[in-house]
Each structure stands twice: as C-alpha cells, then as structure tokens.
C-alpha cells in the first residue's frame, strides 16, 4: 500500500509543478492542501491518515500536542534548515524523522527592496489612481540617494540589503546586540552606537533579526516614537519583533510616513484584522521566501528527502 504525503499551505497550487514528484509515484500518494487549517483540531483531523507531511517554513507549528494526535506520521519535512515551531523531542519520542531543505536568502532581500521602493515612490497609490482614472501624480516620492538606511540586523539577509542600499548611494548604518565594528566595517557600513540612535537618525529602517526572547517586542511604542515623521519602517523578518498595537497606533496617528510589512501576528491574516485597513501601510502576505527558484529547491529536495527516507538513509535531518 502506498504511503500518503500531505503538502501543507500550497496556496498557489504550485508544489506539484515546482518539482518532479514522479519518482515517488509507485510508493507515495501526494495530496496538496491549498487552504490553511485554522487550528490544531482541524489540522489533526486532516492529517490523521498521512504518513508524511511537507510544511513550509515555520507557518504551521508541530507541538507535542499535535504530534501525539498523528499516529501514522513518520516523516516531517520543513523547508529551510532551521525551524523553531517543531517539537523535536516529541517527534523523536513518537518515531517521527524530521528533515529540512536548503533555502535561499535572495528572495527576502528582493522583497525588502520591493516594499521599500514601493513605499518611497507611492507605487500602489499612483498605480491605482492611474488605472481608475484618478489624479495624474498624487505623490512626491522620497529619495534614496543620500538618505540613511538603518538596519536592525546584519546577518545573511541584512548584509545583502546593505549592499543594495550602498549601490543606491545611501548611508547605511546597522545595529544588533552582537554586531561588532569589525564585521560592520567588513560589510562596508557604519556601526550604530545604539538602537535608539539608529532609529532617530534613519530615513528608512529595515528589520532583519531572528525572533528570540531578546528580540521579541524590540520595537515598542517608545522606540517607534523615536522615528522621524518622514521615516519608513520595513519588516520582512518576524511580526513579534515589532509591537503590533504600537505600530497600528503610529500608523493611524500619522507619526510615521509609511510601513512595509510581510509578516503578521496571525497568518493567514483574518479578514477583519486591523492590519488589512491600516493607513500608510504597504503589506504583502508573507511572500519573503516565495519565489520560483526557492519553491523548486523546497519541493525538489522534499522529493529527495522522501526517497532517502524510503531507502532507509534519511538526509538533511534537523535537530
């Protein structure tokens, strides 16, 4: 009897097109799910008859409470080689092998700049007005050349965002709790003396930090109040790094020129969520890693992981 493989959150119905699953045809039935399951009960019911689950990034938590409700589960594959929402101890205790895939940091770098440029030049407003027969030229764009880009985080993604900013002729400053002057010099940017000074001095601020106990709520109401009223904030990292209530208040009160976000406290974003209607907000539905090349890697290596597991030699094991 063939094993059953569930592919979660395949919103674009792209998983089976992004990779060649045919090598598994004799052994595995692949079932994509194009809608998100709203809670653990729904997820447990849907996955009860599956032996393999493929999940995207950290969009679906797999705590012990869920894993214990999936008696047939034997292989869990998550895209990327880092996942903080899987209970590895529970997986091991229940005989579930957990594997990952490679993942490129290029797509989130590109999306960061799409959001930043879209905000700076009013692209959504201008495009909508043009298509609707509205006013010709509504906005006066914000310049990038000569302005200061402040980066919270200078890792794989932040450093590449920095290089693009330098290419635009921006002055780039970076800060994080562990960032050294030596590494900032190596990337070619200034080390911010403090988080507060970086926020106060920057015309554009972009968040590129991993979510942890140290970074959760890093930007609250006091920090957002330091931003210039002409400044723009971009967050393609994790929503919880920025206090969402404080961010909404700043947007509604006009204390910041604009915000670009790709991450939210609840995903998918509920229909009535205030982020859907907030002013001065350019938002995308967590598209950071969603690109043709990344999907080809995610699902292509998922197929390889399943083949290796069936052969008794799992690869790219996590934890």
mmCIF file of C-alpha atoms in Angstrom, residues 90-234:
data_model
loop_
_atom_site.group_PDB
_atom_site.id
_atom_site.type_symbol
_atom_site.label_atom_id
_atom_site.label_comp_id
_atom_site.label_asym_id
_atom_site.label_seq_id
_atom_site.Cartn_x
_atom_site.Cartn_y
_atom_site.Cartn_z
ATOM 1 C CA UNK A 90 8.164 14.825 20.760
ATOM 2 C CA UNK A 91 8.946 13.873 17.178
ATOM 3 C CA UNK A 92 11.774 11.618 18.311
ATOM 4 C CA UNK A 93 9.644 10.063 21.043
ATOM 5 C CA UNK A 94 6.960 9.161 18.510
ATOM 6 C CA UNK A 95 9.364 7.853 15.870
ATOM 7 C CA UNK A 96 8.980 10.822 13.513
ATOM 8 C CA UNK A 97 12.013 11.716 11.396
ATOM 9 C CA UNK A 98 12.322 15.478 10.754
ATOM 10 C CA UNK A 99 14.189 16.757 7.698
ATOM 11 C CA UNK A 100 14.770 20.144 6.092
ATOM 12 C CA UNK A 101 15.822 21.610 2.764
ATOM 13 C CA UNK A 102 18.126 24.320 1.514
ATOM 14 C CA UNK A 103 16.694 27.840 1.277
ATOM 15 C CA UNK A 104 17.998 30.938 -0.458
ATOM 16 C CA UNK A 105 18.111 34.313 1.310
ATOM 17 C CA UNK A 106 17.874 36.137 -2.022
ATOM 18 C CA UNK A 107 14.036 36.305 -2.261
ATOM 19 C CA UNK A 108 13.521 38.104 1.091
ATOM 20 C CA UNK A 109 16.271 40.576 0.188
ATOM 21 C CA UNK A 110 14.479 41.368 -3.056
ATOM 22 C CA UNK A 111 11.089 41.640 -1.359
ATOM 23 C CA UNK A 112 12.534 44.025 1.228
ATOM 24 C CA UNK A 113 13.537 46.363 -1.562
ATOM 25 C CA UNK A 114 10.203 45.924 -3.355
ATOM 26 C CA UNK A 115 8.425 47.119 -0.215
ATOM 27 C CA UNK A 116 10.879 49.926 0.461
ATOM 28 C CA UNK A 117 10.754 51.255 -3.098
ATOM 29 C CA UNK A 118 7.000 50.809 -3.296
ATOM 30 C CA UNK A 119 6.574 52.963 -0.202
ATOM 31 C CA UNK A 120 9.157 55.566 -1.151
ATOM 32 C CA UNK A 121 7.667 56.194 -4.584
ATOM 33 C CA UNK A 122 3.987 55.686 -3.742
ATOM 34 C CA UNK A 123 3.690 52.942 -6.347
ATOM 35 C CA UNK A 124 0.416 51.449 -5.117
ATOM 36 C CA UNK A 125 -1.353 54.800 -4.809
ATOM 37 C CA UNK A 126 -0.106 56.026 -8.172
ATOM 38 C CA UNK A 127 -0.901 52.783 -9.991
ATOM 39 C CA UNK A 128 -4.400 52.604 -8.511
ATOM 40 C CA UNK A 129 -5.111 56.237 -9.401
ATOM 41 C CA UNK A 130 -3.864 55.780 -12.965
ATOM 42 C CA UNK A 131 -5.973 52.653 -13.530
ATOM 43 C CA UNK A 132 -9.076 54.262 -12.002
ATOM 44 C CA UNK A 133 -8.813 57.482 -13.993
ATOM 45 C CA UNK A 134 -7.869 59.405 -10.877
ATOM 46 C CA UNK A 135 -5.483 62.341 -10.456
ATOM 47 C CA UNK A 136 -2.312 62.397 -12.541
ATOM 48 C CA UNK A 137 0.515 62.343 -9.951
ATOM 49 C CA UNK A 138 -0.708 62.136 -6.383
ATOM 50 C CA UNK A 139 2.552 61.812 -4.514
ATOM 51 C CA UNK A 140 6.041 63.277 -4.299
ATOM 52 C CA UNK A 141 8.493 60.417 -3.933
ATOM 53 C CA UNK A 142 11.071 60.111 -1.185
ATOM 54 C CA UNK A 143 14.671 59.989 -2.393
ATOM 55 C CA UNK A 144 17.011 57.148 -1.518
ATOM 56 C CA UNK A 145 20.329 58.605 -2.656
ATOM 57 C CA UNK A 146 21.994 60.441 0.209
ATOM 58 C CA UNK A 147 19.445 59.238 2.761
ATOM 59 C CA UNK A 148 20.215 56.999 5.739
ATOM 60 C CA UNK A 149 19.210 53.348 5.794
ATOM 61 C CA UNK A 150 19.207 51.845 9.282
ATOM 62 C CA UNK A 151 19.390 48.062 9.526
ATOM 63 C CA UNK A 152 18.413 46.148 12.626
ATOM 64 C CA UNK A 153 20.461 43.033 11.979
ATOM 65 C CA UNK A 154 23.366 42.472 9.615
ATOM 66 C CA UNK A 155 23.276 38.735 9.004
ATOM 67 C CA UNK A 156 22.847 36.905 5.704
ATOM 68 C CA UNK A 157 19.833 38.954 4.664
ATOM 69 C CA UNK A 158 20.700 42.251 6.344
ATOM 70 C CA UNK A 159 24.171 42.389 4.814
ATOM 71 C CA UNK A 160 22.777 41.866 1.320
ATOM 72 C CA UNK A 161 20.142 44.540 1.901
ATOM 73 C CA UNK A 162 23.032 46.786 2.968
ATOM 74 C CA UNK A 163 24.891 46.212 -0.305
ATOM 75 C CA UNK A 164 21.839 47.270 -2.312
ATOM 76 C CA UNK A 165 21.463 50.380 -0.167
ATOM 77 C CA UNK A 166 25.093 51.291 -0.780
ATOM 78 C CA UNK A 167 24.537 50.807 -4.518
ATOM 79 C CA UNK A 168 21.698 53.336 -4.323
ATOM 80 C CA UNK A 169 24.111 55.801 -2.729
ATOM 81 C CA UNK A 170 22.559 55.575 0.710
ATOM 82 C CA UNK A 171 24.376 55.984 4.006
ATOM 83 C CA UNK A 172 23.928 52.624 5.735
ATOM 84 C CA UNK A 173 24.055 52.086 9.497
ATOM 85 C CA UNK A 174 23.488 48.758 11.236
ATOM 86 C CA UNK A 175 22.900 47.699 14.827
ATOM 87 C CA UNK A 176 22.206 44.491 16.697
ATOM 88 C CA UNK A 177 23.063 43.312 20.164
ATOM 89 C CA UNK A 178 26.039 41.263 18.994
ATOM 90 C CA UNK A 179 27.191 43.277 15.983
ATOM 91 C CA UNK A 180 30.869 44.280 16.072
ATOM 92 C CA UNK A 181 32.602 47.212 14.389
ATOM 93 C CA UNK A 182 34.919 44.756 12.630
ATOM 94 C CA UNK A 183 32.048 43.000 10.894
ATOM 95 C CA UNK A 184 30.253 46.273 10.079
ATOM 96 C CA UNK A 185 33.485 47.534 8.503
ATOM 97 C CA UNK A 186 33.781 44.279 6.540
ATOM 98 C CA UNK A 187 30.289 44.780 5.079
ATOM 99 C CA UNK A 188 31.067 48.439 4.430
ATOM 100 C CA UNK A 189 28.517 50.043 6.762
ATOM 101 C CA UNK A 190 28.624 52.127 9.912
ATOM 102 C CA UNK A 191 28.012 50.537 13.292
ATOM 103 C CA UNK A 192 25.152 52.279 15.058
ATOM 104 C CA UNK A 193 26.125 53.389 18.565
ATOM 105 C CA UNK A 194 22.742 52.226 19.873
ATOM 106 C CA UNK A 195 19.362 51.040 18.715
ATOM 107 C CA UNK A 196 17.845 54.343 19.799
ATOM 108 C CA UNK A 197 20.296 56.475 17.826
ATOM 109 C CA UNK A 198 19.874 54.334 14.729
ATOM 110 C CA UNK A 199 16.093 54.765 14.874
ATOM 111 C CA UNK A 200 16.305 58.519 15.427
ATOM 112 C CA UNK A 201 18.826 59.125 12.642
ATOM 113 C CA UNK A 202 17.464 56.879 9.868
ATOM 114 C CA UNK A 203 15.183 57.786 6.990
ATOM 115 C CA UNK A 204 14.452 54.116 6.308
ATOM 116 C CA UNK A 205 14.639 51.335 8.903
ATOM 117 C CA UNK A 206 14.573 47.661 7.924
ATOM 118 C CA UNK A 207 14.321 44.735 10.361
ATOM 119 C CA UNK A 208 16.472 41.642 9.734
ATOM 120 C CA UNK A 209 16.696 39.871 13.081
ATOM 121 C CA UNK A 210 15.769 36.363 14.120
ATOM 122 C CA UNK A 211 12.922 36.159 16.619
ATOM 123 C CA UNK A 212 14.127 35.280 20.111
ATOM 124 C CA UNK A 213 13.470 36.253 23.697
ATOM 125 C CA UNK A 214 15.877 39.166 23.191
ATOM 126 C CA UNK A 215 14.246 40.496 20.040
ATOM 127 C CA UNK A 216 10.558 39.922 20.812
ATOM 128 C CA UNK A 217 8.976 43.364 21.215
ATOM 129 C CA UNK A 218 12.294 45.055 20.412
ATOM 130 C CA UNK A 219 10.429 47.925 18.784
ATOM 131 C CA UNK A 220 7.656 49.079 21.080
ATOM 132 C CA UNK A 221 5.893 52.411 21.451
ATOM 133 C CA UNK A 222 8.972 54.218 22.902
ATOM 134 C CA UNK A 223 11.192 53.019 20.044
ATOM 135 C CA UNK A 224 8.647 53.832 17.330
ATOM 136 C CA UNK A 225 8.315 57.327 18.815
ATOM 137 C CA UNK A 226 12.000 57.894 18.018
ATOM 138 C CA UNK A 227 11.423 57.565 14.275
ATOM 139 C CA UNK A 228 11.189 60.715 12.203
ATOM 140 C CA UNK A 229 7.671 61.503 10.972
ATOM 141 C CA UNK A 230 9.163 61.281 7.465
ATOM 142 C CA UNK A 231 10.716 57.843 8.091
ATOM 143 C CA UNK A 232 9.686 54.476 6.690
ATOM 144 C CA UNK A 233 9.829 51.133 8.508
ATOM 145 C CA UNK A 234 10.141 47.756 6.745
#
